[in-house]
Amino acid sequence: MPVYYKKRQSKLDKSKLVRYLNGRSSKEEELAVLNWLNRHEAGEELDQLFEEVWELSNTTPQTDIRKKNLLVKINQKIKDKSRPTQAKKSIFLQLKVAAVWLILIGFLAVTLKVIWDNKPIEKELIAEINWIERIVLPGEKLRLILPDKSQVLVNSDSKIRFPSSFGQKSREVYLEGEAFFEVKKEKGRPFKVHAGEMTAEVLGTSFNIVSRFHNNRVALFEGKVKISSASENTFLSPGEMVEYVFDNNIHLHVHPFIYQNEMAWKEGQIKFQNESLQKILQKLEQWYGVTFILDSELKLIEL
């Protein structure tokens, strides 16, 4: 059996509205008008009805007041209806902004991962550096080929330390004692030897370097070398030697050198020229691994 629903009456009797505007409506009619205004949803219909009734009503001051009251109620009704829509729009906008931020963050994370995965050099630098240390005892010598194929001959009573693989921007070695370097030339990747108070920096050259107690010097045979200390820098040309002088005014002293004297140890020879007996015996101790006992009165004798 079909069920029928009676449609709610949405129209308002014009006469009730006229009496309300003229202030002649009963309490029941006034309540009916107010209830109708509260539940009315068709704005255009309300405006049309209001204009039709207004023509039938008396335009007294009291009526003007009621008209204003009605307009206030109508405007309030419209505002009340628009608020949920505005709130929904505001929430929707916030959700869209949040979604955009999530997309941007996700894109940034993926981009950084791709960049990181394609930079093996930087990842390699973060890894722990493995250092190699070689100690040469008195009376011995050691020839080494460094990771960049540079060659070094280490003299007796010396120690050298270098990484298992050089970095992409520099090659650095630490020396205590004496060694002769033949450095492979590599543009943009200088070779540095840290020796006592000095650092020798080259791109490709051959030189002899000494770093012992109060005896720091570099003799250049080929190429060009930059020498740095805590207080000053200088450059060497082939045939020049620099010494780090320990006196009241510590400084770098550059002067010519005798080739045979600096290279004799490579050929298994020892040469002395105007040196004290004390220094001569110190070299012999390093060379043969023995100890000499010398009377203090003889230490300053030069040979």
mmCIF file of C-alpha atoms in Angstrom:
data_model
loop_
_atom_site.group_PDB
_atom_site.id
_atom_site.type_symbol
_atom_site.label_atom_id
_atom_site.label_comp_id
_atom_site.label_asym_id
_atom_site.label_seq_id
_atom_site.Cartn_x
_atom_site.Cartn_y
_atom_site.Cartn_z
ATOM 1 C CA MET A 1 0.000 0.000 0.000
ATOM 2 C CA PRO A 2 1.586 3.291 -1.042
ATOM 3 C CA VAL A 3 2.438 5.833 1.607
ATOM 4 C CA TYR A 4 1.776 9.508 0.944
ATOM 5 C CA TYR A 5 3.547 12.370 2.673
ATOM 6 C CA LYS A 6 1.977 15.772 3.024
ATOM 7 C CA LYS A 7 4.286 18.515 1.869
ATOM 8 C CA ARG A 8 4.914 21.186 4.493
ATOM 9 C CA GLN A 9 3.293 24.506 3.709
ATOM 10 C CA SER A 10 6.107 26.898 2.796
ATOM 11 C CA LYS A 11 3.901 29.882 1.933
ATOM 12 C CA LEU A 12 2.959 32.514 4.500
ATOM 13 C CA ASP A 13 -0.440 34.187 4.484
ATOM 14 C CA LYS A 14 0.168 37.768 3.341
ATOM 15 C CA SER A 15 -2.525 39.077 5.666
ATOM 16 C CA LYS A 16 -0.648 37.744 8.699
ATOM 17 C CA LEU A 17 2.519 39.495 7.582
ATOM 18 C CA VAL A 18 0.562 42.740 6.939
ATOM 19 C CA ARG A 19 -0.973 42.690 10.407
ATOM 20 C CA TYR A 20 2.467 41.939 11.881
ATOM 21 C CA LEU A 21 4.015 44.899 10.090
ATOM 22 C CA ASN A 22 1.156 47.191 11.219
ATOM 23 C CA GLY A 23 1.466 45.957 14.801
ATOM 24 C CA ARG A 24 -2.032 44.443 14.808
ATOM 25 C CA SER A 25 -1.196 40.725 14.856
ATOM 26 C CA SER A 26 -2.149 38.460 17.680
ATOM 27 C CA LYS A 27 0.453 36.602 19.691
ATOM 28 C CA GLU A 28 -0.260 33.436 17.698
ATOM 29 C CA GLU A 29 0.107 35.261 14.361
ATOM 30 C CA GLU A 30 3.295 36.981 15.513
ATOM 31 C CA LEU A 31 4.720 33.622 16.574
ATOM 32 C CA ALA A 32 3.686 32.113 13.221
ATOM 33 C CA VAL A 33 5.471 34.898 11.307
ATOM 34 C CA LEU A 34 8.661 34.550 13.371
ATOM 35 C CA ASN A 35 8.683 30.746 13.039
ATOM 36 C CA TRP A 36 8.213 31.044 9.291
ATOM 37 C CA LEU A 37 11.124 33.459 9.050
ATOM 38 C CA ASN A 38 13.339 31.132 11.096
ATOM 39 C CA ARG A 39 12.724 28.096 8.882
ATOM 40 C CA HIS A 40 12.383 29.844 5.535
ATOM 41 C CA GLU A 41 15.124 28.809 3.019
ATOM 42 C CA ALA A 42 14.207 30.529 -0.255
ATOM 43 C CA GLY A 43 15.785 33.953 -0.122
ATOM 44 C CA GLU A 44 14.271 35.207 -3.390
ATOM 45 C CA GLU A 45 10.768 34.081 -2.357
ATOM 46 C CA LEU A 46 11.142 35.871 0.957
ATOM 47 C CA ASP A 47 12.200 39.104 -0.740
ATOM 48 C CA GLN A 48 9.303 38.940 -3.204
ATOM 49 C CA LEU A 49 6.748 38.291 -0.456
ATOM 50 C CA PHE A 50 8.208 41.069 1.633
ATOM 51 C CA GLU A 51 7.902 43.601 -1.219
ATOM 52 C CA GLU A 52 4.288 42.584 -1.985
ATOM 53 C CA VAL A 53 3.244 42.877 1.639
ATOM 54 C CA TRP A 54 5.081 46.142 2.065
ATOM 55 C CA GLU A 55 2.899 47.792 -0.543
ATOM 56 C CA LEU A 56 -0.205 46.757 1.430
ATOM 57 C CA SER A 57 1.101 47.968 4.781
ATOM 58 C CA ASN A 58 1.151 51.420 6.305
ATOM 59 C CA THR A 59 4.552 53.082 6.366
ATOM 60 C CA THR A 60 4.501 54.328 9.900
ATOM 61 C CA PRO A 61 7.588 54.875 12.058
ATOM 62 C CA GLN A 62 6.656 51.788 14.026
ATOM 63 C CA THR A 63 6.436 49.821 10.774
ATOM 64 C CA ASP A 64 9.850 51.100 9.716
ATOM 65 C CA ILE A 65 11.264 49.751 12.936
ATOM 66 C CA ARG A 66 9.682 46.362 12.330
ATOM 67 C CA LYS A 67 11.003 46.374 8.780
ATOM 68 C CA LYS A 68 14.498 46.957 10.085
ATOM 69 C CA ASN A 69 14.032 44.170 12.610
ATOM 70 C CA LEU A 70 12.924 41.833 9.853
ATOM 71 C CA LEU A 71 15.895 42.786 7.712
ATOM 72 C CA VAL A 72 18.220 42.113 10.636
ATOM 73 C CA LYS A 73 16.654 38.694 11.135
ATOM 74 C CA ILE A 74 16.895 37.907 7.426
ATOM 75 C CA ASN A 75 20.558 38.975 7.250
ATOM 76 C CA GLN A 76 21.343 36.971 10.350
ATOM 77 C CA LYS A 77 19.678 33.942 8.809
ATOM 78 C CA ILE A 78 21.736 34.318 5.660
ATOM 79 C CA LYS A 79 24.954 34.634 7.695
ATOM 80 C CA ASP A 80 24.083 31.581 9.760
ATOM 81 C CA LYS A 81 23.596 29.561 6.604
ATOM 82 C CA SER A 82 26.858 30.729 5.029
ATOM 83 C CA ARG A 83 29.054 29.884 8.030
ATOM 84 C CA PRO A 84 29.070 26.083 7.590
ATOM 85 C CA THR A 85 29.995 26.509 3.921
ATOM 86 C CA GLN A 86 32.821 28.896 4.792
ATOM 87 C CA ALA A 87 34.036 26.526 7.505
ATOM 88 C CA LYS A 88 34.005 23.646 5.035
ATOM 89 C CA LYS A 89 35.933 25.760 2.531
ATOM 90 C CA SER A 90 38.468 26.703 5.220
ATOM 91 C CA ILE A 91 38.985 23.075 6.260
ATOM 92 C CA PHE A 92 39.266 22.008 2.623
ATOM 93 C CA LEU A 93 41.866 24.729 1.990
ATOM 94 C CA GLN A 94 43.899 23.604 5.009
ATOM 95 C CA LEU A 95 43.791 20.013 3.765
ATOM 96 C CA LYS A 96 44.983 21.119 0.329
ATOM 97 C CA VAL A 97 47.880 23.100 1.840
ATOM 98 C CA ALA A 98 48.866 20.119 4.002
ATOM 99 C CA ALA A 99 48.749 17.834 0.956
ATOM 100 C CA VAL A 100 51.008 20.205 -1.008
ATOM 101 C CA TRP A 101 53.526 20.273 1.859
ATOM 102 C CA LEU A 102 53.523 16.476 2.057
ATOM 103 C CA ILE A 103 54.189 16.247 -1.677
ATOM 104 C CA LEU A 104 57.037 18.784 -1.453
ATOM 105 C CA ILE A 105 58.627 17.010 1.513
ATOM 106 C CA GLY A 106 58.367 13.673 -0.257
ATOM 107 C CA PHE A 107 59.903 15.097 -3.421
ATOM 108 C CA LEU A 108 62.745 16.676 -1.446
ATOM 109 C CA ALA A 109 63.476 13.404 0.358
ATOM 110 C CA VAL A 110 63.609 11.461 -2.914
ATOM 111 C CA THR A 111 65.818 14.116 -4.536
ATOM 112 C CA LEU A 112 68.293 14.123 -1.645
ATOM 113 C CA LYS A 113 68.470 10.330 -1.722
ATOM 114 C CA VAL A 114 69.229 10.326 -5.452
ATOM 115 C CA ILE A 115 71.933 12.975 -4.994
ATOM 116 C CA TRP A 116 73.435 11.095 -2.044
ATOM 117 C CA ASP A 117 73.468 7.771 -3.931
ATOM 118 C CA ASN A 118 75.264 9.400 -6.852
ATOM 119 C CA LYS A 119 78.079 10.885 -4.748
ATOM 120 C CA PRO A 120 80.441 8.007 -3.946
ATOM 121 C CA ILE A 121 83.270 10.476 -3.338
ATOM 122 C CA GLU A 122 81.535 12.157 -0.392
ATOM 123 C CA LYS A 123 80.436 8.818 1.036
ATOM 124 C CA GLU A 124 84.019 7.632 0.762
ATOM 125 C CA LEU A 125 85.279 10.674 2.700
ATOM 126 C CA ILE A 126 82.910 9.910 5.563
ATOM 127 C CA ALA A 127 84.287 6.391 5.834
ATOM 128 C CA GLU A 128 87.101 5.823 8.298
ATOM 129 C CA ILE A 129 90.561 6.590 6.887
ATOM 130 C CA ASN A 130 93.056 3.747 7.171
ATOM 131 C CA TRP A 131 96.556 5.026 7.875
ATOM 132 C CA ILE A 132 99.744 3.169 7.035
ATOM 133 C CA GLU A 133 102.830 3.722 9.171
ATOM 134 C CA ARG A 134 106.325 2.515 8.342
ATOM 135 C CA ILE A 135 109.210 2.721 10.813
ATOM 136 C CA VAL A 136 112.757 2.437 9.490
ATOM 137 C CA LEU A 137 115.258 1.320 12.106
ATOM 138 C CA PRO A 138 118.814 2.680 12.384
ATOM 139 C CA GLY A 139 121.054 1.081 9.771
ATOM 140 C CA GLU A 140 118.137 0.390 7.389
ATOM 141 C CA LYS A 141 116.460 2.100 4.429
ATOM 142 C CA LEU A 142 113.009 1.629 2.918
ATOM 143 C CA ARG A 143 111.690 2.312 -0.571
ATOM 144 C CA LEU A 144 107.936 2.828 -0.920
ATOM 145 C CA ILE A 145 105.423 3.399 -3.688
ATOM 146 C CA LEU A 146 102.615 5.584 -2.403
ATOM 147 C CA PRO A 147 98.923 5.184 -3.392
ATOM 148 C CA ASP A 148 99.279 7.815 -6.166
ATOM 149 C CA LYS A 149 102.383 6.005 -7.576
ATOM 150 C CA SER A 150 104.758 8.608 -6.171
ATOM 151 C CA GLN A 151 108.000 7.081 -4.878
ATOM 152 C CA VAL A 152 109.803 7.714 -1.624
ATOM 153 C CA LEU A 153 113.087 6.471 -0.187
ATOM 154 C CA VAL A 154 113.092 6.641 3.615
ATOM 155 C CA ASN A 155 116.432 6.961 5.410
ATOM 156 C CA SER A 156 117.549 5.249 8.620
ATOM 157 C CA ASP A 157 115.936 6.048 11.957
ATOM 158 C CA SER A 158 112.818 7.560 10.344
ATOM 159 C CA LYS A 159 109.045 7.141 10.363
ATOM 160 C CA ILE A 160 106.538 7.874 7.619
ATOM 161 C CA ARG A 161 102.750 7.839 7.788
ATOM 162 C CA PHE A 162 100.251 8.088 4.917
ATOM 163 C CA PRO A 163 96.654 7.030 4.116
ATOM 164 C CA SER A 164 95.873 3.852 2.195
ATOM 165 C CA SER A 165 94.228 6.064 -0.447
ATOM 166 C CA PHE A 166 94.626 9.793 -0.975
ATOM 167 C CA GLY A 167 91.661 12.161 -1.063
ATOM 168 C CA GLN A 168 90.270 13.775 -4.191
ATOM 169 C CA LYS A 169 91.658 17.238 -3.403
ATOM 170 C CA SER A 170 95.057 16.609 -1.801
ATOM 171 C CA ARG A 171 97.747 14.049 -1.002
ATOM 172 C CA GLU A 172 99.247 14.313 2.469
ATOM 173 C CA VAL A 173 102.143 12.489 4.134
ATOM 174 C CA TYR A 174 103.710 12.839 7.599
ATOM 175 C CA LEU A 175 107.443 12.374 8.105
ATOM 176 C CA GLU A 176 109.771 12.115 11.074
ATOM 177 C CA GLY A 177 113.383 11.678 9.992
ATOM 178 C CA GLU A 178 114.650 11.914 6.419
ATOM 179 C CA ALA A 179 113.267 10.881 3.039
ATOM 180 C CA PHE A 180 113.664 11.584 -0.658
ATOM 181 C CA PHE A 181 110.432 12.062 -2.634
ATOM 182 C CA GLU A 182 109.752 11.726 -6.344
ATOM 183 C CA VAL A 183 106.219 13.048 -6.636
ATOM 184 C CA LYS A 184 103.913 12.144 -9.496
ATOM 185 C CA LYS A 185 102.485 15.275 -11.067
ATOM 186 C CA GLU A 186 98.722 15.663 -10.685
ATOM 187 C CA LYS A 187 97.127 18.983 -11.548
ATOM 188 C CA GLY A 188 94.668 20.180 -8.935
ATOM 189 C CA ARG A 189 95.767 17.673 -6.287
ATOM 190 C CA PRO A 190 98.850 18.994 -4.462
ATOM 191 C CA PHE A 191 101.220 16.724 -2.568
ATOM 192 C CA LYS A 192 102.001 17.812 1.008
ATOM 193 C CA VAL A 193 104.678 16.530 3.357
ATOM 194 C CA HIS A 194 104.275 17.558 6.996
ATOM 195 C CA ALA A 195 107.697 17.458 8.598
ATOM 196 C CA GLY A 196 108.205 18.948 12.040
ATOM 197 C CA GLU A 197 107.715 22.713 11.939
ATOM 198 C CA MET A 198 107.405 22.851 8.147
ATOM 199 C CA THR A 199 105.070 21.682 5.404
ATOM 200 C CA ALA A 200 106.302 21.173 1.846
ATOM 201 C CA GLU A 201 103.614 21.475 -0.842
ATOM 202 C CA VAL A 202 104.246 20.427 -4.443
ATOM 203 C CA LEU A 203 102.382 19.359 -7.586
ATOM 204 C CA GLY A 204 105.132 17.269 -9.146
ATOM 205 C CA THR A 205 108.808 17.369 -8.240
ATOM 206 C CA SER A 206 111.704 15.645 -6.477
ATOM 207 C CA PHE A 207 113.170 16.838 -3.199
ATOM 208 C CA ASN A 208 114.900 15.694 -0.045
ATOM 209 C CA ILE A 209 113.366 16.537 3.313
ATOM 210 C CA VAL A 210 114.714 16.185 6.844
ATOM 211 C CA SER A 211 112.729 16.444 10.057
ATOM 212 C CA ARG A 212 114.789 15.681 13.121
ATOM 213 C CA PHE A 213 115.258 17.420 16.450
ATOM 214 C CA HIS A 214 116.290 21.030 15.691
ATOM 215 C CA ASN A 215 117.079 20.005 12.118
ATOM 216 C CA ASN A 216 114.265 20.755 9.661
ATOM 217 C CA ARG A 217 115.247 21.356 6.041
ATOM 218 C CA VAL A 218 114.116 20.790 2.461
ATOM 219 C CA ALA A 219 116.416 20.576 -0.572
ATOM 220 C CA LEU A 220 114.759 20.897 -4.003
ATOM 221 C CA PHE A 221 116.127 19.073 -7.063
ATOM 222 C CA GLU A 222 113.340 19.485 -9.632
ATOM 223 C CA GLY A 223 110.108 21.452 -9.937
ATOM 224 C CA LYS A 224 108.867 23.979 -7.440
ATOM 225 C CA VAL A 225 107.991 23.689 -3.750
ATOM 226 C CA LYS A 226 106.021 25.895 -1.411
ATOM 227 C CA ILE A 227 107.273 25.786 2.183
ATOM 228 C CA SER A 228 104.990 26.825 5.020
ATOM 229 C CA SER A 229 105.611 27.329 8.711
ATOM 230 C CA ALA A 230 103.531 28.827 11.485
ATOM 231 C CA SER A 231 104.971 32.298 10.845
ATOM 232 C CA GLU A 232 105.825 32.534 7.128
ATOM 233 C CA ASN A 233 105.777 30.996 3.642
ATOM 234 C CA THR A 234 108.426 30.770 0.937
ATOM 235 C CA PHE A 235 109.026 29.138 -2.453
ATOM 236 C CA LEU A 236 112.031 27.098 -3.545
ATOM 237 C CA SER A 237 113.582 26.770 -6.977
ATOM 238 C CA PRO A 238 115.811 23.831 -8.017
ATOM 239 C CA GLY A 239 119.196 23.997 -6.284
ATOM 240 C CA GLU A 240 117.819 25.833 -3.242
ATOM 241 C CA MET A 241 117.441 24.632 0.317
ATOM 242 C CA VAL A 242 115.339 26.015 3.139
ATOM 243 C CA GLU A 243 116.129 25.473 6.812
ATOM 244 C CA TYR A 244 113.929 26.142 9.790
ATOM 245 C CA VAL A 245 116.299 28.035 12.060
ATOM 246 C CA PHE A 246 115.777 27.637 15.802
ATOM 247 C CA ASP A 247 117.182 30.758 17.481
ATOM 248 C CA ASN A 248 115.849 33.857 19.181
ATOM 249 C CA ASN A 249 114.215 34.849 15.873
ATOM 250 C CA ILE A 250 112.793 31.607 14.463
ATOM 251 C CA HIS A 251 112.562 31.890 10.688
ATOM 252 C CA LEU A 252 112.966 30.141 7.336
ATOM 253 C CA HIS A 253 116.430 30.502 5.821
ATOM 254 C CA VAL A 254 116.827 29.864 2.079
ATOM 255 C CA HIS A 255 120.286 29.198 0.548
ATOM 256 C CA PRO A 256 122.013 27.048 -2.102
ATOM 257 C CA PHE A 257 123.122 23.504 -1.240
ATOM 258 C CA ILE A 258 125.749 21.025 -2.420
ATOM 259 C CA TYR A 259 124.038 18.289 -4.401
ATOM 260 C CA GLN A 260 126.465 15.499 -3.452
ATOM 261 C CA ASN A 261 126.116 16.171 0.263
ATOM 262 C CA GLU A 262 122.326 15.952 0.221
ATOM 263 C CA MET A 263 122.152 12.899 -2.058
ATOM 264 C CA ALA A 264 125.065 10.890 -0.664
ATOM 265 C CA TRP A 265 122.897 8.786 1.662
ATOM 266 C CA LYS A 266 120.883 7.518 -1.314
ATOM 267 C CA GLU A 267 124.084 6.067 -2.755
ATOM 268 C CA GLY A 268 125.087 4.502 0.555
ATOM 269 C CA GLN A 269 127.593 7.213 1.416
ATOM 270 C CA ILE A 270 128.037 9.719 4.227
ATOM 271 C CA LYS A 271 129.683 13.057 3.587
ATOM 272 C CA PHE A 272 130.611 15.677 6.138
ATOM 273 C CA GLN A 273 131.729 19.247 5.624
ATOM 274 C CA ASN A 274 132.417 21.727 8.397
ATOM 275 C CA GLU A 275 130.330 19.819 10.932
ATOM 276 C CA SER A 276 130.946 19.311 14.624
ATOM 277 C CA LEU A 277 132.059 15.950 15.945
ATOM 278 C CA GLN A 278 128.806 15.695 17.873
ATOM 279 C CA LYS A 279 126.679 15.941 14.691
ATOM 280 C CA ILE A 280 128.947 13.533 12.857
ATOM 281 C CA LEU A 281 128.549 10.898 15.574
ATOM 282 C CA GLN A 282 124.767 11.440 15.632
ATOM 283 C CA LYS A 283 124.614 10.615 11.912
ATOM 284 C CA LEU A 284 126.779 7.563 12.414
ATOM 285 C CA GLU A 285 124.427 6.372 15.173
ATOM 286 C CA GLN A 286 121.478 6.703 12.838
ATOM 287 C CA TRP A 287 123.338 5.056 9.983
ATOM 288 C CA TYR A 288 124.683 2.013 11.814
ATOM 289 C CA GLY A 289 122.373 1.744 14.795
ATOM 290 C CA VAL A 290 125.115 2.108 17.387
ATOM 291 C CA THR A 291 125.713 4.475 20.323
ATOM 292 C CA PHE A 292 128.791 6.632 20.838
ATOM 293 C CA ILE A 293 129.913 8.088 24.152
ATOM 294 C CA LEU A 294 131.707 11.370 23.616
ATOM 295 C CA ASP A 295 133.571 13.574 26.049
ATOM 296 C CA SER A 296 131.845 16.945 26.341
ATOM 297 C CA GLU A 297 135.089 18.749 25.489
ATOM 298 C CA LEU A 298 135.146 17.085 22.054
ATOM 299 C CA LYS A 299 131.559 17.774 20.996
ATOM 300 C CA LEU A 300 132.254 21.131 19.349
ATOM 301 C CA ILE A 301 135.314 20.079 17.352
ATOM 302 C CA GLU A 302 134.631 20.594 13.614
ATOM 303 C CA LEU A 303 135.854 18.249 10.899
#
